[in-house]
Amino acid sequence: MSSIGKITKKLGNRFLNFYELEAVHRDGSVSPYYMVSRNSDPDNLKAVTHHNQPDGVILYGVYGENKDKVVLIRQYRYPIGGYVYEFPAGLVEPGEDLLTSGTREMFEETGLTFTPKEAGPLSKPFFMTVGMTDESCGTVFGYCSGEPTSSNQEASEEIQVVIADRAECRRILKEENVAIMPAYMMMHFLGAEGDPLEFLRNAE
């Protein structure tokens, strides 16, 4: 069975930290493996604790009286040097639970009021790009109301609020850069009839 030996922190700041792991392969050979983490303490890496504490929250917000629109953001992202469509999202602050964090992030990024819906284990944290990071995010599902605004965003953010119906979601998926999780959820939205969050009814 593969395992991890020594862990060395190479670089870090308050948002991201770079580690070198001693990767012990199943045949006993050893090689370096590089990863990044939101965690600044090597002893708190998920590879050490095996506890999946969420680093961030992602928000699947349904909008409109007929529940026929979804809330997206179009954000400039430096790693691709351009815009990408995403769900509103953000880091979970110390002391916050996912619902509190999600409600705060939705308001900060879109100006909308967010009413979460019970999702049971479907809101547990899932891993992101697990080949290079231990970052995990929980998804909070719910309904949005109010008028979108960018006035609550941080100066470092360049975010446009997008309220997309199914036709616009089809166009976005076909023509635009889209983050993978919202892409999958937009596909679900396209195939749903009525309330797109109805699938949460039997979440246990």
PDB file of C-alpha atoms in Angstrom:
ATOM      1  CA  MET A   1       0.000   0.000   0.000  1.00  0.00           C
ATOM      2  CA  SER A   2       1.255   3.470  -0.838  1.00  0.00           C
ATOM      3  CA  SER A   3       1.999   5.842   2.040  1.00  0.00           C
ATOM      4  CA  ILE A   4       3.563   9.183   2.929  1.00  0.00           C
ATOM      5  CA  GLY A   5       6.873   9.721   4.694  1.00  0.00           C
ATOM      6  CA  LYS A   6       8.390  13.088   5.476  1.00  0.00           C
ATOM      7  CA  ILE A   7       6.449  16.271   4.679  1.00  0.00           C
ATOM      8  CA  THR A   8       8.368  19.494   3.970  1.00  0.00           C
ATOM      9  CA  LYS A   9       6.793  22.903   3.593  1.00  0.00           C
ATOM     10  CA  LYS A  10       8.519  24.835   0.808  1.00  0.00           C
ATOM     11  CA  LEU A  11       6.561  28.082   0.491  1.00  0.00           C
ATOM     12  CA  GLY A  12       3.452  29.624   1.936  1.00  0.00           C
ATOM     13  CA  ASN A  13       1.219  32.622   2.425  1.00  0.00           C
ATOM     14  CA  ARG A  14      -2.173  33.137   4.010  1.00  0.00           C
ATOM     15  CA  PHE A  15      -4.023  31.719   0.998  1.00  0.00           C
ATOM     16  CA  LEU A  16      -1.865  28.871  -0.307  1.00  0.00           C
ATOM     17  CA  ASN A  17       1.024  26.677   0.815  1.00  0.00           C
ATOM     18  CA  PHE A  18       3.403  24.506  -1.203  1.00  0.00           C
ATOM     19  CA  TYR A  19       4.571  21.132   0.157  1.00  0.00           C
ATOM     20  CA  GLU A  20       6.935  18.357  -0.852  1.00  0.00           C
ATOM     21  CA  LEU A  21       5.821  14.901   0.266  1.00  0.00           C
ATOM     22  CA  GLU A  22       7.968  11.811   0.460  1.00  0.00           C
ATOM     23  CA  ALA A  23       5.786   9.453  -1.553  1.00  0.00           C
ATOM     24  CA  VAL A  24       6.325   5.799  -0.673  1.00  0.00           C
ATOM     25  CA  HIS A  25       5.008   3.677  -3.540  1.00  0.00           C
ATOM     26  CA  ARG A  26       3.469   0.214  -3.238  1.00  0.00           C
ATOM     27  CA  ASP A  27       6.713  -1.428  -4.399  1.00  0.00           C
ATOM     28  CA  GLY A  28       8.693   0.352  -1.668  1.00  0.00           C
ATOM     29  CA  SER A  29      10.333   2.930  -3.939  1.00  0.00           C
ATOM     30  CA  VAL A  30      10.323   6.576  -2.889  1.00  0.00           C
ATOM     31  CA  SER A  31       9.953   9.784  -4.899  1.00  0.00           C
ATOM     32  CA  PRO A  32       9.015  13.419  -4.220  1.00  0.00           C
ATOM     33  CA  TYR A  33       5.395  14.458  -4.675  1.00  0.00           C
ATOM     34  CA  TYR A  34       4.367  18.114  -4.737  1.00  0.00           C
ATOM     35  CA  MET A  35       1.054  19.561  -3.604  1.00  0.00           C
ATOM     36  CA  VAL A  36      -0.564  22.783  -2.442  1.00  0.00           C
ATOM     37  CA  SER A  37      -2.949  23.286   0.438  1.00  0.00           C
ATOM     38  CA  ARG A  38      -4.993  25.981   2.142  1.00  0.00           C
ATOM     39  CA  ASN A  39      -3.492  24.656   5.367  1.00  0.00           C
ATOM     40  CA  SER A  40      -0.373  26.421   6.605  1.00  0.00           C
ATOM     41  CA  ASP A  41       0.579  23.761   9.187  1.00  0.00           C
ATOM     42  CA  PRO A  42       1.943  20.432   7.871  1.00  0.00           C
ATOM     43  CA  ASP A  43       0.451  18.653  10.884  1.00  0.00           C
ATOM     44  CA  ASN A  44      -3.013  19.781   9.803  1.00  0.00           C
ATOM     45  CA  LEU A  45      -2.855  18.492   6.237  1.00  0.00           C
ATOM     46  CA  LYS A  46      -5.673  16.093   5.450  1.00  0.00           C
ATOM     47  CA  ALA A  47      -3.041  13.494   4.527  1.00  0.00           C
ATOM     48  CA  VAL A  48      -1.977  13.588   8.193  1.00  0.00           C
ATOM     49  CA  THR A  49      -5.267  14.088  10.048  1.00  0.00           C
ATOM     50  CA  HIS A  50      -7.509  12.126   7.635  1.00  0.00           C
ATOM     51  CA  HIS A  51     -10.224  14.595   8.653  1.00  0.00           C
ATOM     52  CA  ASN A  52     -12.006  16.264   5.755  1.00  0.00           C
ATOM     53  CA  GLN A  53     -12.638  19.739   7.144  1.00  0.00           C
ATOM     54  CA  PRO A  54     -14.048  21.959   4.358  1.00  0.00           C
ATOM     55  CA  ASP A  55     -11.818  24.782   3.175  1.00  0.00           C
ATOM     56  CA  GLY A  56     -14.504  26.443   1.129  1.00  0.00           C
ATOM     57  CA  VAL A  57     -18.177  26.584   0.251  1.00  0.00           C
ATOM     58  CA  ILE A  58     -19.867  26.526  -3.167  1.00  0.00           C
ATOM     59  CA  LEU A  59     -23.395  27.869  -3.639  1.00  0.00           C
ATOM     60  CA  TYR A  60     -26.026  26.407  -5.941  1.00  0.00           C
ATOM     61  CA  GLY A  61     -28.659  29.140  -5.836  1.00  0.00           C
ATOM     62  CA  VAL A  62     -31.982  28.913  -7.665  1.00  0.00           C
ATOM     63  CA  TYR A  63     -33.645  32.226  -8.552  1.00  0.00           C
ATOM     64  CA  GLY A  64     -37.053  33.421  -9.673  1.00  0.00           C
ATOM     65  CA  GLU A  65     -40.694  32.910  -8.744  1.00  0.00           C
ATOM     66  CA  ASN A  66     -40.829  29.896 -11.060  1.00  0.00           C
ATOM     67  CA  LYS A  67     -37.466  28.550  -9.853  1.00  0.00           C
ATOM     68  CA  ASP A  68     -36.306  28.579 -13.456  1.00  0.00           C
ATOM     69  CA  LYS A  69     -33.004  30.426 -13.167  1.00  0.00           C
ATOM     70  CA  VAL A  70     -29.662  29.737 -11.521  1.00  0.00           C
ATOM     71  CA  VAL A  71     -27.229  32.229  -9.985  1.00  0.00           C
ATOM     72  CA  LEU A  72     -23.775  32.261 -11.588  1.00  0.00           C
ATOM     73  CA  ILE A  73     -20.834  34.605 -11.506  1.00  0.00           C
ATOM     74  CA  ARG A  74     -18.484  35.513 -14.335  1.00  0.00           C
ATOM     75  CA  GLN A  75     -15.127  36.141 -12.696  1.00  0.00           C
ATOM     76  CA  TYR A  76     -11.673  37.118 -13.920  1.00  0.00           C
ATOM     77  CA  ARG A  77      -9.212  34.401 -12.861  1.00  0.00           C
ATOM     78  CA  TYR A  78      -5.479  35.077 -13.085  1.00  0.00           C
ATOM     79  CA  PRO A  79      -4.384  31.442 -13.680  1.00  0.00           C
ATOM     80  CA  ILE A  80      -6.178  31.435 -17.041  1.00  0.00           C
ATOM     81  CA  GLY A  81      -5.796  35.144 -17.795  1.00  0.00           C
ATOM     82  CA  GLY A  82      -9.483  35.524 -18.530  1.00  0.00           C
ATOM     83  CA  TYR A  83     -13.054  35.074 -17.379  1.00  0.00           C
ATOM     84  CA  VAL A  84     -14.702  31.875 -16.209  1.00  0.00           C
ATOM     85  CA  TYR A  85     -18.270  31.105 -15.198  1.00  0.00           C
ATOM     86  CA  GLU A  86     -18.599  29.713 -11.690  1.00  0.00           C
ATOM     87  CA  PHE A  87     -21.008  29.389  -8.805  1.00  0.00           C
ATOM     88  CA  PRO A  88     -20.609  31.957  -6.051  1.00  0.00           C
ATOM     89  CA  ALA A  89     -18.085  30.521  -3.611  1.00  0.00           C
ATOM     90  CA  GLY A  90     -15.523  31.399  -0.995  1.00  0.00           C
ATOM     91  CA  LEU A  91     -13.392  30.265   1.896  1.00  0.00           C
ATOM     92  CA  VAL A  92     -14.934  29.168   5.173  1.00  0.00           C
ATOM     93  CA  GLU A  93     -13.786  31.579   7.877  1.00  0.00           C
ATOM     94  CA  PRO A  94     -12.667  30.290  11.315  1.00  0.00           C
ATOM     95  CA  GLY A  95     -15.707  29.556  13.471  1.00  0.00           C
ATOM     96  CA  GLU A  96     -18.146  29.456  10.546  1.00  0.00           C
ATOM     97  CA  ASP A  97     -20.305  26.530   9.539  1.00  0.00           C
ATOM     98  CA  LEU A  98     -21.143  25.956   5.877  1.00  0.00           C
ATOM     99  CA  LEU A  99     -24.581  27.589   6.035  1.00  0.00           C
ATOM    100  CA  THR A 100     -23.244  30.747   7.662  1.00  0.00           C
ATOM    101  CA  SER A 101     -20.337  30.919   5.256  1.00  0.00           C
ATOM    102  CA  GLY A 102     -22.571  30.287   2.253  1.00  0.00           C
ATOM    103  CA  THR A 103     -25.102  32.961   3.189  1.00  0.00           C
ATOM    104  CA  ARG A 104     -22.303  35.476   3.740  1.00  0.00           C
ATOM    105  CA  GLU A 105     -20.507  34.659   0.490  1.00  0.00           C
ATOM    106  CA  MET A 106     -23.687  34.841  -1.590  1.00  0.00           C
ATOM    107  CA  PHE A 107     -24.437  38.311  -0.254  1.00  0.00           C
ATOM    108  CA  GLU A 108     -20.864  39.550  -0.660  1.00  0.00           C
ATOM    109  CA  GLU A 109     -20.488  38.329  -4.241  1.00  0.00           C
ATOM    110  CA  THR A 110     -24.004  38.896  -5.593  1.00  0.00           C
ATOM    111  CA  GLY A 111     -25.965  41.066  -3.125  1.00  0.00           C
ATOM    112  CA  LEU A 112     -28.695  38.398  -3.058  1.00  0.00           C
ATOM    113  CA  THR A 113     -30.436  36.971  -0.005  1.00  0.00           C
ATOM    114  CA  PHE A 114     -29.824  33.233   0.249  1.00  0.00           C
ATOM    115  CA  THR A 115     -32.219  30.786   1.904  1.00  0.00           C
ATOM    116  CA  PRO A 116     -30.500  27.398   2.285  1.00  0.00           C
ATOM    117  CA  LYS A 117     -32.316  24.104   1.779  1.00  0.00           C
ATOM    118  CA  GLU A 118     -31.533  21.017   3.845  1.00  0.00           C
ATOM    119  CA  ALA A 119     -29.263  18.723   1.831  1.00  0.00           C
ATOM    120  CA  GLY A 120     -28.017  16.177   4.376  1.00  0.00           C
ATOM    121  CA  PRO A 121     -24.822  14.413   3.274  1.00  0.00           C
ATOM    122  CA  LEU A 122     -24.928  16.111  -0.137  1.00  0.00           C
ATOM    123  CA  SER A 123     -23.501  19.189   1.578  1.00  0.00           C
ATOM    124  CA  LYS A 124     -20.544  17.316   3.018  1.00  0.00           C
ATOM    125  CA  PRO A 125     -17.138  18.471   1.741  1.00  0.00           C
ATOM    126  CA  PHE A 126     -15.901  16.863  -1.466  1.00  0.00           C
ATOM    127  CA  PHE A 127     -12.360  17.098  -2.794  1.00  0.00           C
ATOM    128  CA  MET A 128     -11.468  19.427  -5.637  1.00  0.00           C
ATOM    129  CA  THR A 129      -8.415  18.820  -7.887  1.00  0.00           C
ATOM    130  CA  VAL A 130      -7.138  16.001  -5.694  1.00  0.00           C
ATOM    131  CA  GLY A 131      -4.048  15.285  -7.818  1.00  0.00           C
ATOM    132  CA  MET A 132      -2.481  18.551  -6.702  1.00  0.00           C
ATOM    133  CA  THR A 133      -4.310  19.794  -3.599  1.00  0.00           C
ATOM    134  CA  ASP A 134      -6.135  18.556  -0.505  1.00  0.00           C
ATOM    135  CA  GLU A 135      -8.649  21.420  -0.792  1.00  0.00           C
ATOM    136  CA  SER A 136     -12.258  20.398  -0.253  1.00  0.00           C
ATOM    137  CA  CYS A 137     -15.509  22.329  -0.488  1.00  0.00           C
ATOM    138  CA  GLY A 138     -19.043  21.729   0.681  1.00  0.00           C
ATOM    139  CA  THR A 139     -21.988  22.717  -1.492  1.00  0.00           C
ATOM    140  CA  VAL A 140     -24.911  24.621  -0.006  1.00  0.00           C
ATOM    141  CA  PHE A 141     -28.141  24.517  -2.001  1.00  0.00           C
ATOM    142  CA  GLY A 142     -30.898  27.071  -1.710  1.00  0.00           C
ATOM    143  CA  TYR A 143     -33.059  29.829  -3.110  1.00  0.00           C
ATOM    144  CA  CYS A 144     -32.045  33.404  -3.861  1.00  0.00           C
ATOM    145  CA  SER A 145     -34.067  36.576  -3.808  1.00  0.00           C
ATOM    146  CA  GLY A 146     -33.467  40.290  -4.179  1.00  0.00           C
ATOM    147  CA  GLU A 147     -31.701  42.373  -6.792  1.00  0.00           C
ATOM    148  CA  PRO A 148     -28.139  41.444  -7.786  1.00  0.00           C
ATOM    149  CA  THR A 149     -25.398  43.987  -7.137  1.00  0.00           C
ATOM    150  CA  SER A 150     -21.613  44.079  -7.172  1.00  0.00           C
ATOM    151  CA  SER A 151     -21.386  46.750  -4.474  1.00  0.00           C
ATOM    152  CA  ASN A 152     -20.399  44.309  -1.694  1.00  0.00           C
ATOM    153  CA  GLN A 153     -17.443  42.750  -3.517  1.00  0.00           C
ATOM    154  CA  GLU A 154     -13.832  43.245  -2.488  1.00  0.00           C
ATOM    155  CA  ALA A 155     -11.680  45.613  -4.538  1.00  0.00           C
ATOM    156  CA  SER A 156      -9.493  42.678  -5.625  1.00  0.00           C
ATOM    157  CA  GLU A 157     -12.472  40.865  -7.141  1.00  0.00           C
ATOM    158  CA  GLU A 158     -13.780  41.344 -10.673  1.00  0.00           C
ATOM    159  CA  ILE A 159     -17.118  39.572 -10.619  1.00  0.00           C
ATOM    160  CA  GLN A 160     -20.217  39.964 -12.752  1.00  0.00           C
ATOM    161  CA  VAL A 161     -23.449  38.484 -11.406  1.00  0.00           C
ATOM    162  CA  VAL A 162     -25.299  36.352 -13.953  1.00  0.00           C
ATOM    163  CA  ILE A 163     -28.892  35.173 -13.503  1.00  0.00           C
ATOM    164  CA  ALA A 164     -29.137  32.460 -16.137  1.00  0.00           C
ATOM    165  CA  ASP A 165     -32.181  30.665 -17.484  1.00  0.00           C
ATOM    166  CA  ARG A 166     -31.854  27.324 -19.238  1.00  0.00           C
ATOM    167  CA  ALA A 167     -31.229  28.846 -22.656  1.00  0.00           C
ATOM    168  CA  GLU A 168     -28.384  30.951 -21.279  1.00  0.00           C
ATOM    169  CA  CYS A 169     -26.923  27.936 -19.452  1.00  0.00           C
ATOM    170  CA  ARG A 170     -26.855  26.027 -22.739  1.00  0.00           C
ATOM    171  CA  ARG A 171     -25.046  28.914 -24.395  1.00  0.00           C
ATOM    172  CA  ILE A 172     -22.542  29.236 -21.564  1.00  0.00           C
ATOM    173  CA  LEU A 173     -21.728  25.528 -21.586  1.00  0.00           C
ATOM    174  CA  LYS A 174     -21.251  25.624 -25.350  1.00  0.00           C
ATOM    175  CA  GLU A 175     -19.299  28.866 -25.732  1.00  0.00           C
ATOM    176  CA  GLU A 176     -17.643  29.931 -22.474  1.00  0.00           C
ATOM    177  CA  ASN A 177     -14.989  28.905 -19.964  1.00  0.00           C
ATOM    178  CA  VAL A 178     -16.768  27.131 -17.103  1.00  0.00           C
ATOM    179  CA  ALA A 179     -15.464  25.646 -13.835  1.00  0.00           C
ATOM    180  CA  ILE A 180     -16.144  21.905 -13.745  1.00  0.00           C
ATOM    181  CA  MET A 181     -18.488  21.647 -10.754  1.00  0.00           C
ATOM    182  CA  PRO A 182     -20.909  24.340 -11.915  1.00  0.00           C
ATOM    183  CA  ALA A 183     -20.710  22.826 -15.393  1.00  0.00           C
ATOM    184  CA  TYR A 184     -22.027  19.513 -14.034  1.00  0.00           C
ATOM    185  CA  MET A 185     -24.684  21.245 -11.948  1.00  0.00           C
ATOM    186  CA  MET A 186     -25.774  23.351 -14.930  1.00  0.00           C
ATOM    187  CA  MET A 187     -26.206  20.112 -16.879  1.00  0.00           C
ATOM    188  CA  HIS A 188     -28.383  18.866 -14.019  1.00  0.00           C
ATOM    189  CA  PHE A 189     -30.311  22.154 -14.091  1.00  0.00           C
ATOM    190  CA  LEU A 190     -30.951  21.730 -17.822  1.00  0.00           C
ATOM    191  CA  GLY A 191     -32.409  18.267 -17.270  1.00  0.00           C
ATOM    192  CA  ALA A 192     -34.551  19.121 -14.248  1.00  0.00           C
ATOM    193  CA  GLU A 193     -38.265  19.776 -14.485  1.00  0.00           C
ATOM    194  CA  GLY A 194     -39.913  22.130 -12.038  1.00  0.00           C
ATOM    195  CA  ASP A 195     -37.856  22.951  -8.955  1.00  0.00           C
ATOM    196  CA  PRO A 196     -34.239  21.949  -9.752  1.00  0.00           C
ATOM    197  CA  LEU A 197     -33.607  21.340  -6.027  1.00  0.00           C
ATOM    198  CA  GLU A 198     -36.378  18.769  -5.748  1.00  0.00           C
ATOM    199  CA  PHE A 199     -33.750  16.020  -5.824  1.00  0.00           C
ATOM    200  CA  LEU A 200     -32.776  17.056  -2.275  1.00  0.00           C
ATOM    201  CA  ARG A 201     -36.167  15.984  -0.923  1.00  0.00           C
ATOM    202  CA  ASN A 202     -34.948  12.492  -0.105  1.00  0.00           C
ATOM    203  CA  ALA A 203     -31.442  13.479   1.007  1.00  0.00           C
ATOM    204  CA  GLU A 204     -30.551  11.483   4.115  1.00  0.00           C
TER     205      GLU A 204
END
